[in-house]
mmCIF file of C-alpha atoms in Angstrom:
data_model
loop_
_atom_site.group_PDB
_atom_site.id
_atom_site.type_symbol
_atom_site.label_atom_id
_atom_site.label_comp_id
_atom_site.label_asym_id
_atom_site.label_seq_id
_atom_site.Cartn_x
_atom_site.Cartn_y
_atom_site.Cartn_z
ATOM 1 C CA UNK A 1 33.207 7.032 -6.033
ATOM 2 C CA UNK A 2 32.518 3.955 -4.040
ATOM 3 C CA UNK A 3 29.024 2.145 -4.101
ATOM 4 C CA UNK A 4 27.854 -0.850 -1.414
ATOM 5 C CA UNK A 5 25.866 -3.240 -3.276
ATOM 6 C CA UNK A 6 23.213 -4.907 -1.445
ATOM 7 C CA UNK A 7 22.696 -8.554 -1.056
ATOM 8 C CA UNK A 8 19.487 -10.674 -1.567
ATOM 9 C CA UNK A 9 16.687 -10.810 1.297
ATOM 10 C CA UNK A 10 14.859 -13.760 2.327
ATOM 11 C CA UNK A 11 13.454 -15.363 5.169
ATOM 12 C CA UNK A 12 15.564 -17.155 8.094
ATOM 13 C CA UNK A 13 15.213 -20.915 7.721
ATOM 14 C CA UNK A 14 15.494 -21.664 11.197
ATOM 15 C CA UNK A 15 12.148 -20.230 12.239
ATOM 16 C CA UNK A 16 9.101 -22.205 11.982
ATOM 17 C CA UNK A 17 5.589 -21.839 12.069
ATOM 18 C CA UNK A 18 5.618 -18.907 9.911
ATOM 19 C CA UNK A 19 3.106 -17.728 6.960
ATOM 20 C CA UNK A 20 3.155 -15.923 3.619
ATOM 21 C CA UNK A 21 1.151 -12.590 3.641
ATOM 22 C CA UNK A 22 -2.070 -13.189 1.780
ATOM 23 C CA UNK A 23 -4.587 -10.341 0.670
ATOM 24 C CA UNK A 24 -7.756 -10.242 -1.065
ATOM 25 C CA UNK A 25 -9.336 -7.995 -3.811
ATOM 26 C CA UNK A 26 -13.080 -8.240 -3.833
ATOM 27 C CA UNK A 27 -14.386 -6.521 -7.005
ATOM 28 C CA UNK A 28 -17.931 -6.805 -9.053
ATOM 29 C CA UNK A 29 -18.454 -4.881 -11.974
ATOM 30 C CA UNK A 30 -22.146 -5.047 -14.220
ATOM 31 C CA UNK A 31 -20.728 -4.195 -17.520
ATOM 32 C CA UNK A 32 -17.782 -6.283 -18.139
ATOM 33 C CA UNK A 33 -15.468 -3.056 -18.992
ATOM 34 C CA UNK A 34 -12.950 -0.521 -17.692
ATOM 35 C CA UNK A 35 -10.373 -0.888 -15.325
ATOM 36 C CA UNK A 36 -8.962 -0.090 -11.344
ATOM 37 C CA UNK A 37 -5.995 0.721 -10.471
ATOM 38 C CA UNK A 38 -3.570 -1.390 -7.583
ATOM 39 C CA UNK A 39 -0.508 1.119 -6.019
ATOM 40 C CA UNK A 40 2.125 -1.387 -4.072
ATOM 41 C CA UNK A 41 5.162 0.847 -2.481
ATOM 42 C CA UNK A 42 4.121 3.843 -4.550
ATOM 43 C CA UNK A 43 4.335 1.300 -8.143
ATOM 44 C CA UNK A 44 0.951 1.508 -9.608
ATOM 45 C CA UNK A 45 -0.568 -0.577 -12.419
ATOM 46 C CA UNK A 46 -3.988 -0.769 -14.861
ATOM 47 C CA UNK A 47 -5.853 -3.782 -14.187
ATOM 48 C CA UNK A 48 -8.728 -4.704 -16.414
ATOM 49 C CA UNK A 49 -11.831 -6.037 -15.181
ATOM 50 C CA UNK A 50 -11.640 -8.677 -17.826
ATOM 51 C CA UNK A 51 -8.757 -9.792 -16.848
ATOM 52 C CA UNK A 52 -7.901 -13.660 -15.112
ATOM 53 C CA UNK A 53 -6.390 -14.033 -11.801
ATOM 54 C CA UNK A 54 -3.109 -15.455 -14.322
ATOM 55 C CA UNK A 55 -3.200 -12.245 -15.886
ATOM 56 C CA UNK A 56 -3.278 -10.162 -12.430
ATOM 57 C CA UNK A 57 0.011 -12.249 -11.405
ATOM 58 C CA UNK A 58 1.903 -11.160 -13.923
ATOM 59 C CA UNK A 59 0.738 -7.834 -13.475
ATOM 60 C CA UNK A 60 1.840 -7.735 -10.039
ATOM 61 C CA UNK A 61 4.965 -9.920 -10.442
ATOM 62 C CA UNK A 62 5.842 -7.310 -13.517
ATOM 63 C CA UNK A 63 5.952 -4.736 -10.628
ATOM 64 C CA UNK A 64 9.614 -3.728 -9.383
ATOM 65 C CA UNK A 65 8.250 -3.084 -5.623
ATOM 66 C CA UNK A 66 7.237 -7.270 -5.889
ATOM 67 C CA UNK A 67 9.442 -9.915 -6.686
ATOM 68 C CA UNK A 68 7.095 -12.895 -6.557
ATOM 69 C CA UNK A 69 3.284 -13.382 -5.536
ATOM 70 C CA UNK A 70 1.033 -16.170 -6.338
ATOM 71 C CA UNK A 71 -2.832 -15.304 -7.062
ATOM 72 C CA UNK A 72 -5.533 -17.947 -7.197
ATOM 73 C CA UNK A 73 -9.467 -17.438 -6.877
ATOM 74 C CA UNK A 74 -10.715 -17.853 -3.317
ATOM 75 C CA UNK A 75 -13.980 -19.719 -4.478
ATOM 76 C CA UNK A 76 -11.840 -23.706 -5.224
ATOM 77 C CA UNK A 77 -14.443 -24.522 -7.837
ATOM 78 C CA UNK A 78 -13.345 -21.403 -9.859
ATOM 79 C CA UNK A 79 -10.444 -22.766 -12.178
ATOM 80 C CA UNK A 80 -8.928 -23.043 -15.533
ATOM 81 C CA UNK A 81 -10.728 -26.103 -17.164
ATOM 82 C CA UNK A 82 -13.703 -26.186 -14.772
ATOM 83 C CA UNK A 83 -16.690 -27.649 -15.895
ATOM 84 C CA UNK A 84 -19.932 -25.722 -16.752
ATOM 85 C CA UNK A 85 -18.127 -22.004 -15.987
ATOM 86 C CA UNK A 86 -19.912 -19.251 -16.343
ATOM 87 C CA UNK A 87 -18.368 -16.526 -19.155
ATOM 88 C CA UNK A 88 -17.322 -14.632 -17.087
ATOM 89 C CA UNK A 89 -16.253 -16.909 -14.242
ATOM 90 C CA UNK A 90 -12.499 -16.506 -14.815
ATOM 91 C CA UNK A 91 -12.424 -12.408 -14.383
ATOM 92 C CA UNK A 92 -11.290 -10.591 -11.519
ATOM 93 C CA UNK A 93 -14.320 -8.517 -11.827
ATOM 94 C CA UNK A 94 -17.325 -10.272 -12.256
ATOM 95 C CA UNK A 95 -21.122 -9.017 -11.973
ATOM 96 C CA UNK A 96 -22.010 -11.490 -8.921
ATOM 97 C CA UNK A 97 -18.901 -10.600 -7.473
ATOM 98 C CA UNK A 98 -14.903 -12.211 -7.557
ATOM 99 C CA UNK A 99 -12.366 -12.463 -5.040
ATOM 100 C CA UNK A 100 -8.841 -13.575 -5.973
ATOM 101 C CA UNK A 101 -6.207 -13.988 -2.988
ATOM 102 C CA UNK A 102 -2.732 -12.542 -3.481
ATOM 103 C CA UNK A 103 0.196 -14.390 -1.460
ATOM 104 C CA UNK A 104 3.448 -13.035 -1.291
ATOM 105 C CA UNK A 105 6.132 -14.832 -1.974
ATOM 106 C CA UNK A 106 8.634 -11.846 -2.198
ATOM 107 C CA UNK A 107 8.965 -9.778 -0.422
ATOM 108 C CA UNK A 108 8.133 -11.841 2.629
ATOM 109 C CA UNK A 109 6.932 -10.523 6.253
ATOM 110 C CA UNK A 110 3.884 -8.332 7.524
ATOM 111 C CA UNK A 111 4.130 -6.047 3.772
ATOM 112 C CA UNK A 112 1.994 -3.009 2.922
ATOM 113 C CA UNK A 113 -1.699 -3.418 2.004
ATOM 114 C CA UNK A 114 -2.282 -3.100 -1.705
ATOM 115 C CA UNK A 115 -4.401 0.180 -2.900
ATOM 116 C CA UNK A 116 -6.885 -0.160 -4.644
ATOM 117 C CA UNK A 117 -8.624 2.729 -6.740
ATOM 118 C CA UNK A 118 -11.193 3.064 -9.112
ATOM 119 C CA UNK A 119 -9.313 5.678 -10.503
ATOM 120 C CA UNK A 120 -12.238 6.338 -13.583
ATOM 121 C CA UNK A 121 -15.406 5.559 -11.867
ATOM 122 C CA UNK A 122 -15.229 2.743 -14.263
ATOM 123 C CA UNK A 123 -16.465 0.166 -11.592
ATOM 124 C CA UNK A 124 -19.813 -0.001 -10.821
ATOM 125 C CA UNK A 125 -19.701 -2.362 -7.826
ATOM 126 C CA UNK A 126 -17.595 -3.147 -4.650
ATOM 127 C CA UNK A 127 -13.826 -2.608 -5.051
ATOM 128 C CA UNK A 128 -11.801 -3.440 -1.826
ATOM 129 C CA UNK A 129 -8.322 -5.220 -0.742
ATOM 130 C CA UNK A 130 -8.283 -6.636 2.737
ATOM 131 C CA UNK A 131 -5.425 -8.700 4.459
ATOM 132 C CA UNK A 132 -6.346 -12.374 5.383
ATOM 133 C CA UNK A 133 -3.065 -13.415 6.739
ATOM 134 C CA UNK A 134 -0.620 -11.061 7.912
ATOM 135 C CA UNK A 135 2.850 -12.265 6.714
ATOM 136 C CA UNK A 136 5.039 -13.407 9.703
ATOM 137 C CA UNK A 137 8.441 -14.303 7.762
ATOM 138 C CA UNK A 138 11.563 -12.212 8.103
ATOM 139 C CA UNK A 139 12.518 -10.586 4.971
ATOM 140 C CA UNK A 140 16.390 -10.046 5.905
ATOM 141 C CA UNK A 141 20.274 -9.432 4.113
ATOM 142 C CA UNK A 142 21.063 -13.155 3.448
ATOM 143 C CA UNK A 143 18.188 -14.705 5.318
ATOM 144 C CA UNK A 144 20.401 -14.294 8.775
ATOM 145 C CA UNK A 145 22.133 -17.509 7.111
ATOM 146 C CA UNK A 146 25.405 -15.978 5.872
ATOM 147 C CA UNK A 147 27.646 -12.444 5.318
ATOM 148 C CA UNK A 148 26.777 -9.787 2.576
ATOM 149 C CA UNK A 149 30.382 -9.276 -0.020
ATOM 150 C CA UNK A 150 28.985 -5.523 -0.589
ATOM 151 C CA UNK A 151 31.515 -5.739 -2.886
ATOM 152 C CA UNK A 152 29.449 -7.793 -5.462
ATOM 153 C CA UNK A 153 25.863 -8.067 -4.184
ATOM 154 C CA UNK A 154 26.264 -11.835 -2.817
ATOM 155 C CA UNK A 155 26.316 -13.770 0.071
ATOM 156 C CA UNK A 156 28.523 -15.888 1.557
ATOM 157 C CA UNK A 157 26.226 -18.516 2.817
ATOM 158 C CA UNK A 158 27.244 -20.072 6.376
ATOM 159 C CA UNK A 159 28.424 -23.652 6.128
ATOM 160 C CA UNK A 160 25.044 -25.809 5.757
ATOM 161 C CA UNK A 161 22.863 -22.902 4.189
ATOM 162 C CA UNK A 162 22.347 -22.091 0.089
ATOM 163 C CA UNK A 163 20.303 -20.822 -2.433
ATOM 164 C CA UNK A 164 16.865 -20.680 -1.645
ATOM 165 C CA UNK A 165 13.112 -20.507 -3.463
ATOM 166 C CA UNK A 166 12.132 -17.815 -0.730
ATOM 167 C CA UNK A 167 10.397 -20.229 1.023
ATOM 168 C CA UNK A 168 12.873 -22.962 2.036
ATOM 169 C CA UNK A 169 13.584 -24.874 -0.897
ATOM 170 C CA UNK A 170 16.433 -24.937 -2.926
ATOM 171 C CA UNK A 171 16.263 -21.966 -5.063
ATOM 172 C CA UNK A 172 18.438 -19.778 -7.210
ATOM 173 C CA UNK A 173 17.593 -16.442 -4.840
ATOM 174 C CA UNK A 174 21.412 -16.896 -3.607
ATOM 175 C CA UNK A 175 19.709 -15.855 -0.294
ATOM 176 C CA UNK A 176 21.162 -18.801 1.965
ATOM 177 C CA UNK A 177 17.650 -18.890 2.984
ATOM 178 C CA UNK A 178 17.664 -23.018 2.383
ATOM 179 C CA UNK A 179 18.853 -25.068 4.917
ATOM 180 C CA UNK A 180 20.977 -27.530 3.380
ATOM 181 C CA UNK A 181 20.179 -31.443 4.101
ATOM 182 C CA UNK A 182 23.508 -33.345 5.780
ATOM 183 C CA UNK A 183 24.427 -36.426 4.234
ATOM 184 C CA UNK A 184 25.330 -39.615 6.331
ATOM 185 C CA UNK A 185 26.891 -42.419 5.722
ATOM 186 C CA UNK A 186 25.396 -45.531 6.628
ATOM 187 C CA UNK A 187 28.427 -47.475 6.909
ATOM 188 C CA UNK A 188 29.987 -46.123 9.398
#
């Protein structure tokens, strides 16, 4: 039996002017407990209304359907080590209300919304996810930058392309999503 293996996805160096995919959960909760649930490409997980927007990362990165996203509070004075927090300042739920923005990182491109549920009735407040920036990156087989070996799941990067970060920088993807810097000599 004969199986293609797939190479990695990224986004095509060459094109500029291009943004990450950002969402934002908006949640407030009275009572500090129970939990909501987040369903990306049919993967669902338990989020706890205790938990930090660190904690909701790895949630979401631990999710097969995402490969990388980034979440930070959308309020810039909310932040690990901030002076004269409340308690519960750090949650995703608070009772005054939270928002935490989600970027993408991987997959790249205009993704799915995130569902949200409030699967138990636990949540006493608003629960919502709205997109703030569409994603406008290509998420394609070797970033456009190089051949698929279906063979063993790599690329062969074109001459002047490698490994990238997924967003341009040098990276260990193996993607050929980073656009290699030329060296010159000066002497010549």
């Amino acid at each position: 039996q004969c199986e293609l293996r797939t190479c990695p996805f990224g986004d095509d160096p060459h094109s500029q002017h291009q943004k990450n995919e950002v969402q934002q959960l908006t949640c407030s909760d009275s009572d500090d407990s129970g939990s909501f649930e987040l369903i990306f490409r049919d993967e669902s997980v338990s989020v706890s209304v205790t938990n930090t927007a660190a904690d909701l990362e790895s949630i979401l990165n631990a999710l097969p359907t995402i490969e990388s996203v980034s979440v930070s509070y959308t309020d810039p004075h909310i932040y690990v080590g901030a002076p004269s927090l409340e308690a519960d300042s750090l949650q995703v739920c608070r009772d005054v209300g939270q928002q935490v923005e989600i970027e993408f990182l991987s997959p790249t491109g205009d993704v799915p919304e995130i569902i949200v549920t409030n699967t138990h009735s636990d949540i006493d407040g608003i629960l919502s996810m709205s997109t703030l920036q569409t994603g406008t990156k290509e998420f394609i087989e070797c970033s456009g930058r190089g051949v698929c070996d279906t063979d063993t799941g790599l690329c062969q990067c074109f001459s002047g392309y490698g490994s990238s970060d997924g967003q341009g920088n040098v990276g260990t993807r193996d993607d050929c999503g980073y656009k290699v810097p030329y060296a010159f000599d000066s002497r010549s």
